[in-house]
Short mmCIF file of C-alpha atoms and ligand atoms in Angstrom, two decimals:
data_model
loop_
_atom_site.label_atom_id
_atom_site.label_comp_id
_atom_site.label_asym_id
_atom_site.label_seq_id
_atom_site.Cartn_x
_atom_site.Cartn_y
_atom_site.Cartn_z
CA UNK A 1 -20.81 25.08 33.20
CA UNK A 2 -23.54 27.02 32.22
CA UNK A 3 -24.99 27.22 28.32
CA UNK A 4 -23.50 30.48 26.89
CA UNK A 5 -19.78 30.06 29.33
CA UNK A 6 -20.13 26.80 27.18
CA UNK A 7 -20.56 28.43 23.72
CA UNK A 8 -18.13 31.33 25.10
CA UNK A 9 -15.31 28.70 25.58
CA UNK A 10 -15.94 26.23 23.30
CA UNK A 11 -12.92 25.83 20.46
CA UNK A 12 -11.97 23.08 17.84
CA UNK A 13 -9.38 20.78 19.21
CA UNK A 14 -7.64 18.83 17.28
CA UNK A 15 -5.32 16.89 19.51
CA UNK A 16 -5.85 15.08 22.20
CA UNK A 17 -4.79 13.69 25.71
CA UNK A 18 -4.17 9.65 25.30
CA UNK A 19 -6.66 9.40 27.97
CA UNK A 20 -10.13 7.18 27.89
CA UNK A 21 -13.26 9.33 28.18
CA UNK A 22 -15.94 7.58 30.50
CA UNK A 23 -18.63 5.09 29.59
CA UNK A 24 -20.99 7.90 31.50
CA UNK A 25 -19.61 10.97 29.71
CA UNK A 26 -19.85 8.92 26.09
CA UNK A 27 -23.61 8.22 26.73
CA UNK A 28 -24.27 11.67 28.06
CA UNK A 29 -22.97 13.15 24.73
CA UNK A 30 -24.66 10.97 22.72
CA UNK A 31 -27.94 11.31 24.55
CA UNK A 32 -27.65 14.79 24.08
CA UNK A 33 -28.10 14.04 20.18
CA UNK A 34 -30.67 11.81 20.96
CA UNK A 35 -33.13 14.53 22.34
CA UNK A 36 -32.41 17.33 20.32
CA UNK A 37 -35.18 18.60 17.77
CA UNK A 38 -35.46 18.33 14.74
CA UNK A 39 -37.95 19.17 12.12
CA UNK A 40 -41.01 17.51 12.18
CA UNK A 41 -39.66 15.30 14.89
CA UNK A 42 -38.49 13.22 12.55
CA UNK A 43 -34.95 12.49 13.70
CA UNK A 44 -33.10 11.83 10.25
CA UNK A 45 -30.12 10.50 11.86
CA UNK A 46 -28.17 7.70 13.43
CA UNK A 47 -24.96 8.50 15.25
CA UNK A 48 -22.17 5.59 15.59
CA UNK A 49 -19.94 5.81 18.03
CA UNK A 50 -16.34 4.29 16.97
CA UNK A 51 -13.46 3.59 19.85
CA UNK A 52 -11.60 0.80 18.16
CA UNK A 53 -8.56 2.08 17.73
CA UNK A 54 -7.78 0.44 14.10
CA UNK A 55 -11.29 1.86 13.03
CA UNK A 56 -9.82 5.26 14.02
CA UNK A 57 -7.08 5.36 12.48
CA UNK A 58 -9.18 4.58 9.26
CA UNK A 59 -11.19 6.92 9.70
CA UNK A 60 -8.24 9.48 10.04
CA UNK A 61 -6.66 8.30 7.06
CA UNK A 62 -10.07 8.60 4.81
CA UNK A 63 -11.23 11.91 6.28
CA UNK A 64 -9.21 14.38 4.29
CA UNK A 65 -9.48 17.49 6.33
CA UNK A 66 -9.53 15.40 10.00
CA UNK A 67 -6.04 13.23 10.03
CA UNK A 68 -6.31 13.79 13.79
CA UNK A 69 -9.26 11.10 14.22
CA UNK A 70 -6.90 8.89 14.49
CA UNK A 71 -5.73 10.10 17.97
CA UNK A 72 -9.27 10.89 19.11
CA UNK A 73 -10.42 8.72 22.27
CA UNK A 74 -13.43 7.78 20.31
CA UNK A 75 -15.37 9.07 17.01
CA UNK A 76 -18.91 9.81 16.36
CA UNK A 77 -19.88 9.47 12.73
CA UNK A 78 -23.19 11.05 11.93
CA UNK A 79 -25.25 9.77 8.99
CA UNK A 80 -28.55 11.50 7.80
CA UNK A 81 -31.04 10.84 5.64
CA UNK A 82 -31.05 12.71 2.03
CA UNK A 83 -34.56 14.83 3.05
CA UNK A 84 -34.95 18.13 3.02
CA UNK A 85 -34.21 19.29 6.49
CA UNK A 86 -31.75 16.53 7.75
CA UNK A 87 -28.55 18.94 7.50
CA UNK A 88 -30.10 21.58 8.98
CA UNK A 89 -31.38 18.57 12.17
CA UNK A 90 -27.90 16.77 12.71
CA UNK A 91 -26.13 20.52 12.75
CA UNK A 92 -28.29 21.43 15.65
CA UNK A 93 -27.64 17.79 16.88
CA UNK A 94 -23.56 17.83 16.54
CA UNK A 95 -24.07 21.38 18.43
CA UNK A 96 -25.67 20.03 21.32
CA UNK A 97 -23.11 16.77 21.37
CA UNK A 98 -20.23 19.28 21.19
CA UNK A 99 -21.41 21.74 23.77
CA UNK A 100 -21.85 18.71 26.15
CA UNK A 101 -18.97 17.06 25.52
CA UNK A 102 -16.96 20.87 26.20
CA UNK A 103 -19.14 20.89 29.36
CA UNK A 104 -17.32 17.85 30.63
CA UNK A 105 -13.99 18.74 29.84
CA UNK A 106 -14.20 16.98 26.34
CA UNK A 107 -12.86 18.63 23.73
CA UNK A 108 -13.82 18.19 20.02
CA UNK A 109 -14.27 19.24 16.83
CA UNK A 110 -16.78 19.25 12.88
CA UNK A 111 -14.91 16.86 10.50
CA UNK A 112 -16.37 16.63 6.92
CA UNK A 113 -19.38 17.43 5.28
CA UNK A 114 -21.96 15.66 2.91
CA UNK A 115 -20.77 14.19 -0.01
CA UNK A 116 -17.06 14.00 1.29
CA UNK A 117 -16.90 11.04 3.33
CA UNK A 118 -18.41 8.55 1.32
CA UNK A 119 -15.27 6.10 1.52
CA UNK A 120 -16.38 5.90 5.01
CA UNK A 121 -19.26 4.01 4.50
CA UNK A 122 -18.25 0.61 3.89
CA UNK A 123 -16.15 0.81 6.99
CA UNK A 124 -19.15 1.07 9.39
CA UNK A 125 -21.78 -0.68 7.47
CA UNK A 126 -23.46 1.89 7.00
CA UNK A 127 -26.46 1.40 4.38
CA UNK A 128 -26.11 3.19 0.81
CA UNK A 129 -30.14 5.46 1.68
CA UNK A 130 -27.83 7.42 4.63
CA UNK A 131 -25.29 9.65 3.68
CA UNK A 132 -22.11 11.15 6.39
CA UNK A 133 -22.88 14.69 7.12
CA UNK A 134 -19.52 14.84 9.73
CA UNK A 135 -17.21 12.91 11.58
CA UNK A 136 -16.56 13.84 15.15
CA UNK A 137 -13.47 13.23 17.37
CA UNK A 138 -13.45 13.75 21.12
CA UNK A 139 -10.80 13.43 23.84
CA UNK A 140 -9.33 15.50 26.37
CA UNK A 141 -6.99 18.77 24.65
CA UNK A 142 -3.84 18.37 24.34
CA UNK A 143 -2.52 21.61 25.63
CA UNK A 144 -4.26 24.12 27.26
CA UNK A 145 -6.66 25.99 25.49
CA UNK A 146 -7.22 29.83 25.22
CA UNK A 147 -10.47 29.70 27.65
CA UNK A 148 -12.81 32.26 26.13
CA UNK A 149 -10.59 33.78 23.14
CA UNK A 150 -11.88 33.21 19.62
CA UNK A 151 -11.10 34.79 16.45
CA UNK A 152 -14.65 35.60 15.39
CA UNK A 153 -16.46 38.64 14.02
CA UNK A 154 -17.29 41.84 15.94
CA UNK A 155 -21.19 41.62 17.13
CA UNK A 156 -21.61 45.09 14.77
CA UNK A 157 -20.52 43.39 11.77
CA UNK A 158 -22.90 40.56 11.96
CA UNK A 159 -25.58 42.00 13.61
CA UNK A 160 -28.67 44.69 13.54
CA UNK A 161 -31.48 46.39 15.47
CA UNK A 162 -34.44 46.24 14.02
CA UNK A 163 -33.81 46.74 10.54
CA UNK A 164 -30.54 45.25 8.38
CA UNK A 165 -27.34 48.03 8.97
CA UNK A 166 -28.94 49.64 11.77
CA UNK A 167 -25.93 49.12 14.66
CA UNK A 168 -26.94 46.71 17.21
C1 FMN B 1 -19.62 22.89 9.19
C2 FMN B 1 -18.20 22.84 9.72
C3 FMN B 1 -17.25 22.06 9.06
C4 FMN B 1 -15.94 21.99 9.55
N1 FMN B 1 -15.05 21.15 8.94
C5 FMN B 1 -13.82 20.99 9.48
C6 FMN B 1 -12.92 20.01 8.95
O1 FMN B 1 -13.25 19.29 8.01
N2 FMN B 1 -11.71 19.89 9.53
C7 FMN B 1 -11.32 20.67 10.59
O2 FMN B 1 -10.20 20.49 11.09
N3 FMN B 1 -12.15 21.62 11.11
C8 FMN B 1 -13.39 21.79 10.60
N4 FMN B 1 -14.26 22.69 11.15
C9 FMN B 1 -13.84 23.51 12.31
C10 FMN B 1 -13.67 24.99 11.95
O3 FMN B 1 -12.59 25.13 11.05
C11 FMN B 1 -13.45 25.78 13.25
O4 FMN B 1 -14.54 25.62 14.10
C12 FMN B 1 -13.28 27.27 12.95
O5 FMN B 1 -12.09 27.48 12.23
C13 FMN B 1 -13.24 28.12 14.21
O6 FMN B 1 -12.30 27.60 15.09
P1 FMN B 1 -12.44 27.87 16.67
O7 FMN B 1 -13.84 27.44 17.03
O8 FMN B 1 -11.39 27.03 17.34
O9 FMN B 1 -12.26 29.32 16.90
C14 FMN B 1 -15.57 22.75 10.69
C15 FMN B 1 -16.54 23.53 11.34
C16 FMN B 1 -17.84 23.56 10.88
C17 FMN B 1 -18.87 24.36 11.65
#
């Protein structure tokens, strides 16, 4: 799949296949966090990557807005660091772990944001200078998704030529 059929296609799914998703495909999505930029090069962020099942289901039942975890083949929690840039880093991170994930068949979705999943912490150790920007499930959909239909903004509404208002 090429980059933009990627971000063409790409949807949040929220349920899942009860299916493993391969050692190989689990590394390859993580990697692709790995080597993303980030500002400075200075990488503000450690992803864990959760398949027990009983850790799942924790993680479902303390994420507020992402029950569904709990059905997810496997979770990646991303912590950052509390600088200046580290939201803007990990975003571009859980971008490129998404796309690569959709790339393979793996669907996904954002769960969280800073400041809402502290209760998560203690579960995965994770020390009290890193804070959870977003908890991510992946598995194989469900159900069949709408390939390529999204409920998104016309390109004239969000965007210009040359100057603000002028119609792309
Ligand atoms: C920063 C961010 C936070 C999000 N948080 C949640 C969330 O907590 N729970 C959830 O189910 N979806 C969450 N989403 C998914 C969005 O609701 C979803 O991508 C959007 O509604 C568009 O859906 P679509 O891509 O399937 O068209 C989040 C997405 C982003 C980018």
């Amino acid at each position: 799949m090429d980059v933009f059929e990627a971000v063409r296609t790409i949807l949040a799914i929220r349920s899942y296949q009860d299916k493993p998703v391969p050692e190989e495909v689990v590394r390859r999505i993580v990697e692709a966090g790995r080597l993303t930029a980030s500002s400075m090069n200075l990488q503000p962020w450690h992803f864990i990557v959760v398949e027990d099942r009983d850790t799942l289901r924790q993680l479902g039942s303390l994420a507020r807005t992402g029950p569904y975890i709990a059905q997810a083949a496997l979770a990646i929690v991303v912590a950052i660091e509390k600088t200046r840039f580290a939201v803007s880093d990990a975003s571009r991170a859980i971008q490129s772990m998404l796309l690569t994930a959709w790339s393979e068949g793996v669907g996904s979705n954002w769960v969280g944001f800073v400041g809402q999943l502290e209760t998560v912490k203690p579960v995965l150790d994770i020390p009290a200078e890193l804070e959870i920007l977003a908890i991510l499930p992946f598995g194989y959909p469900a159900r069949a998704v709408g390939w390529g239909k999204k409920n998104r903004k016309l390109l004239s509404e969000v965007a210009s030529r040359e100057k603000y208002g002028q119609p792309f």
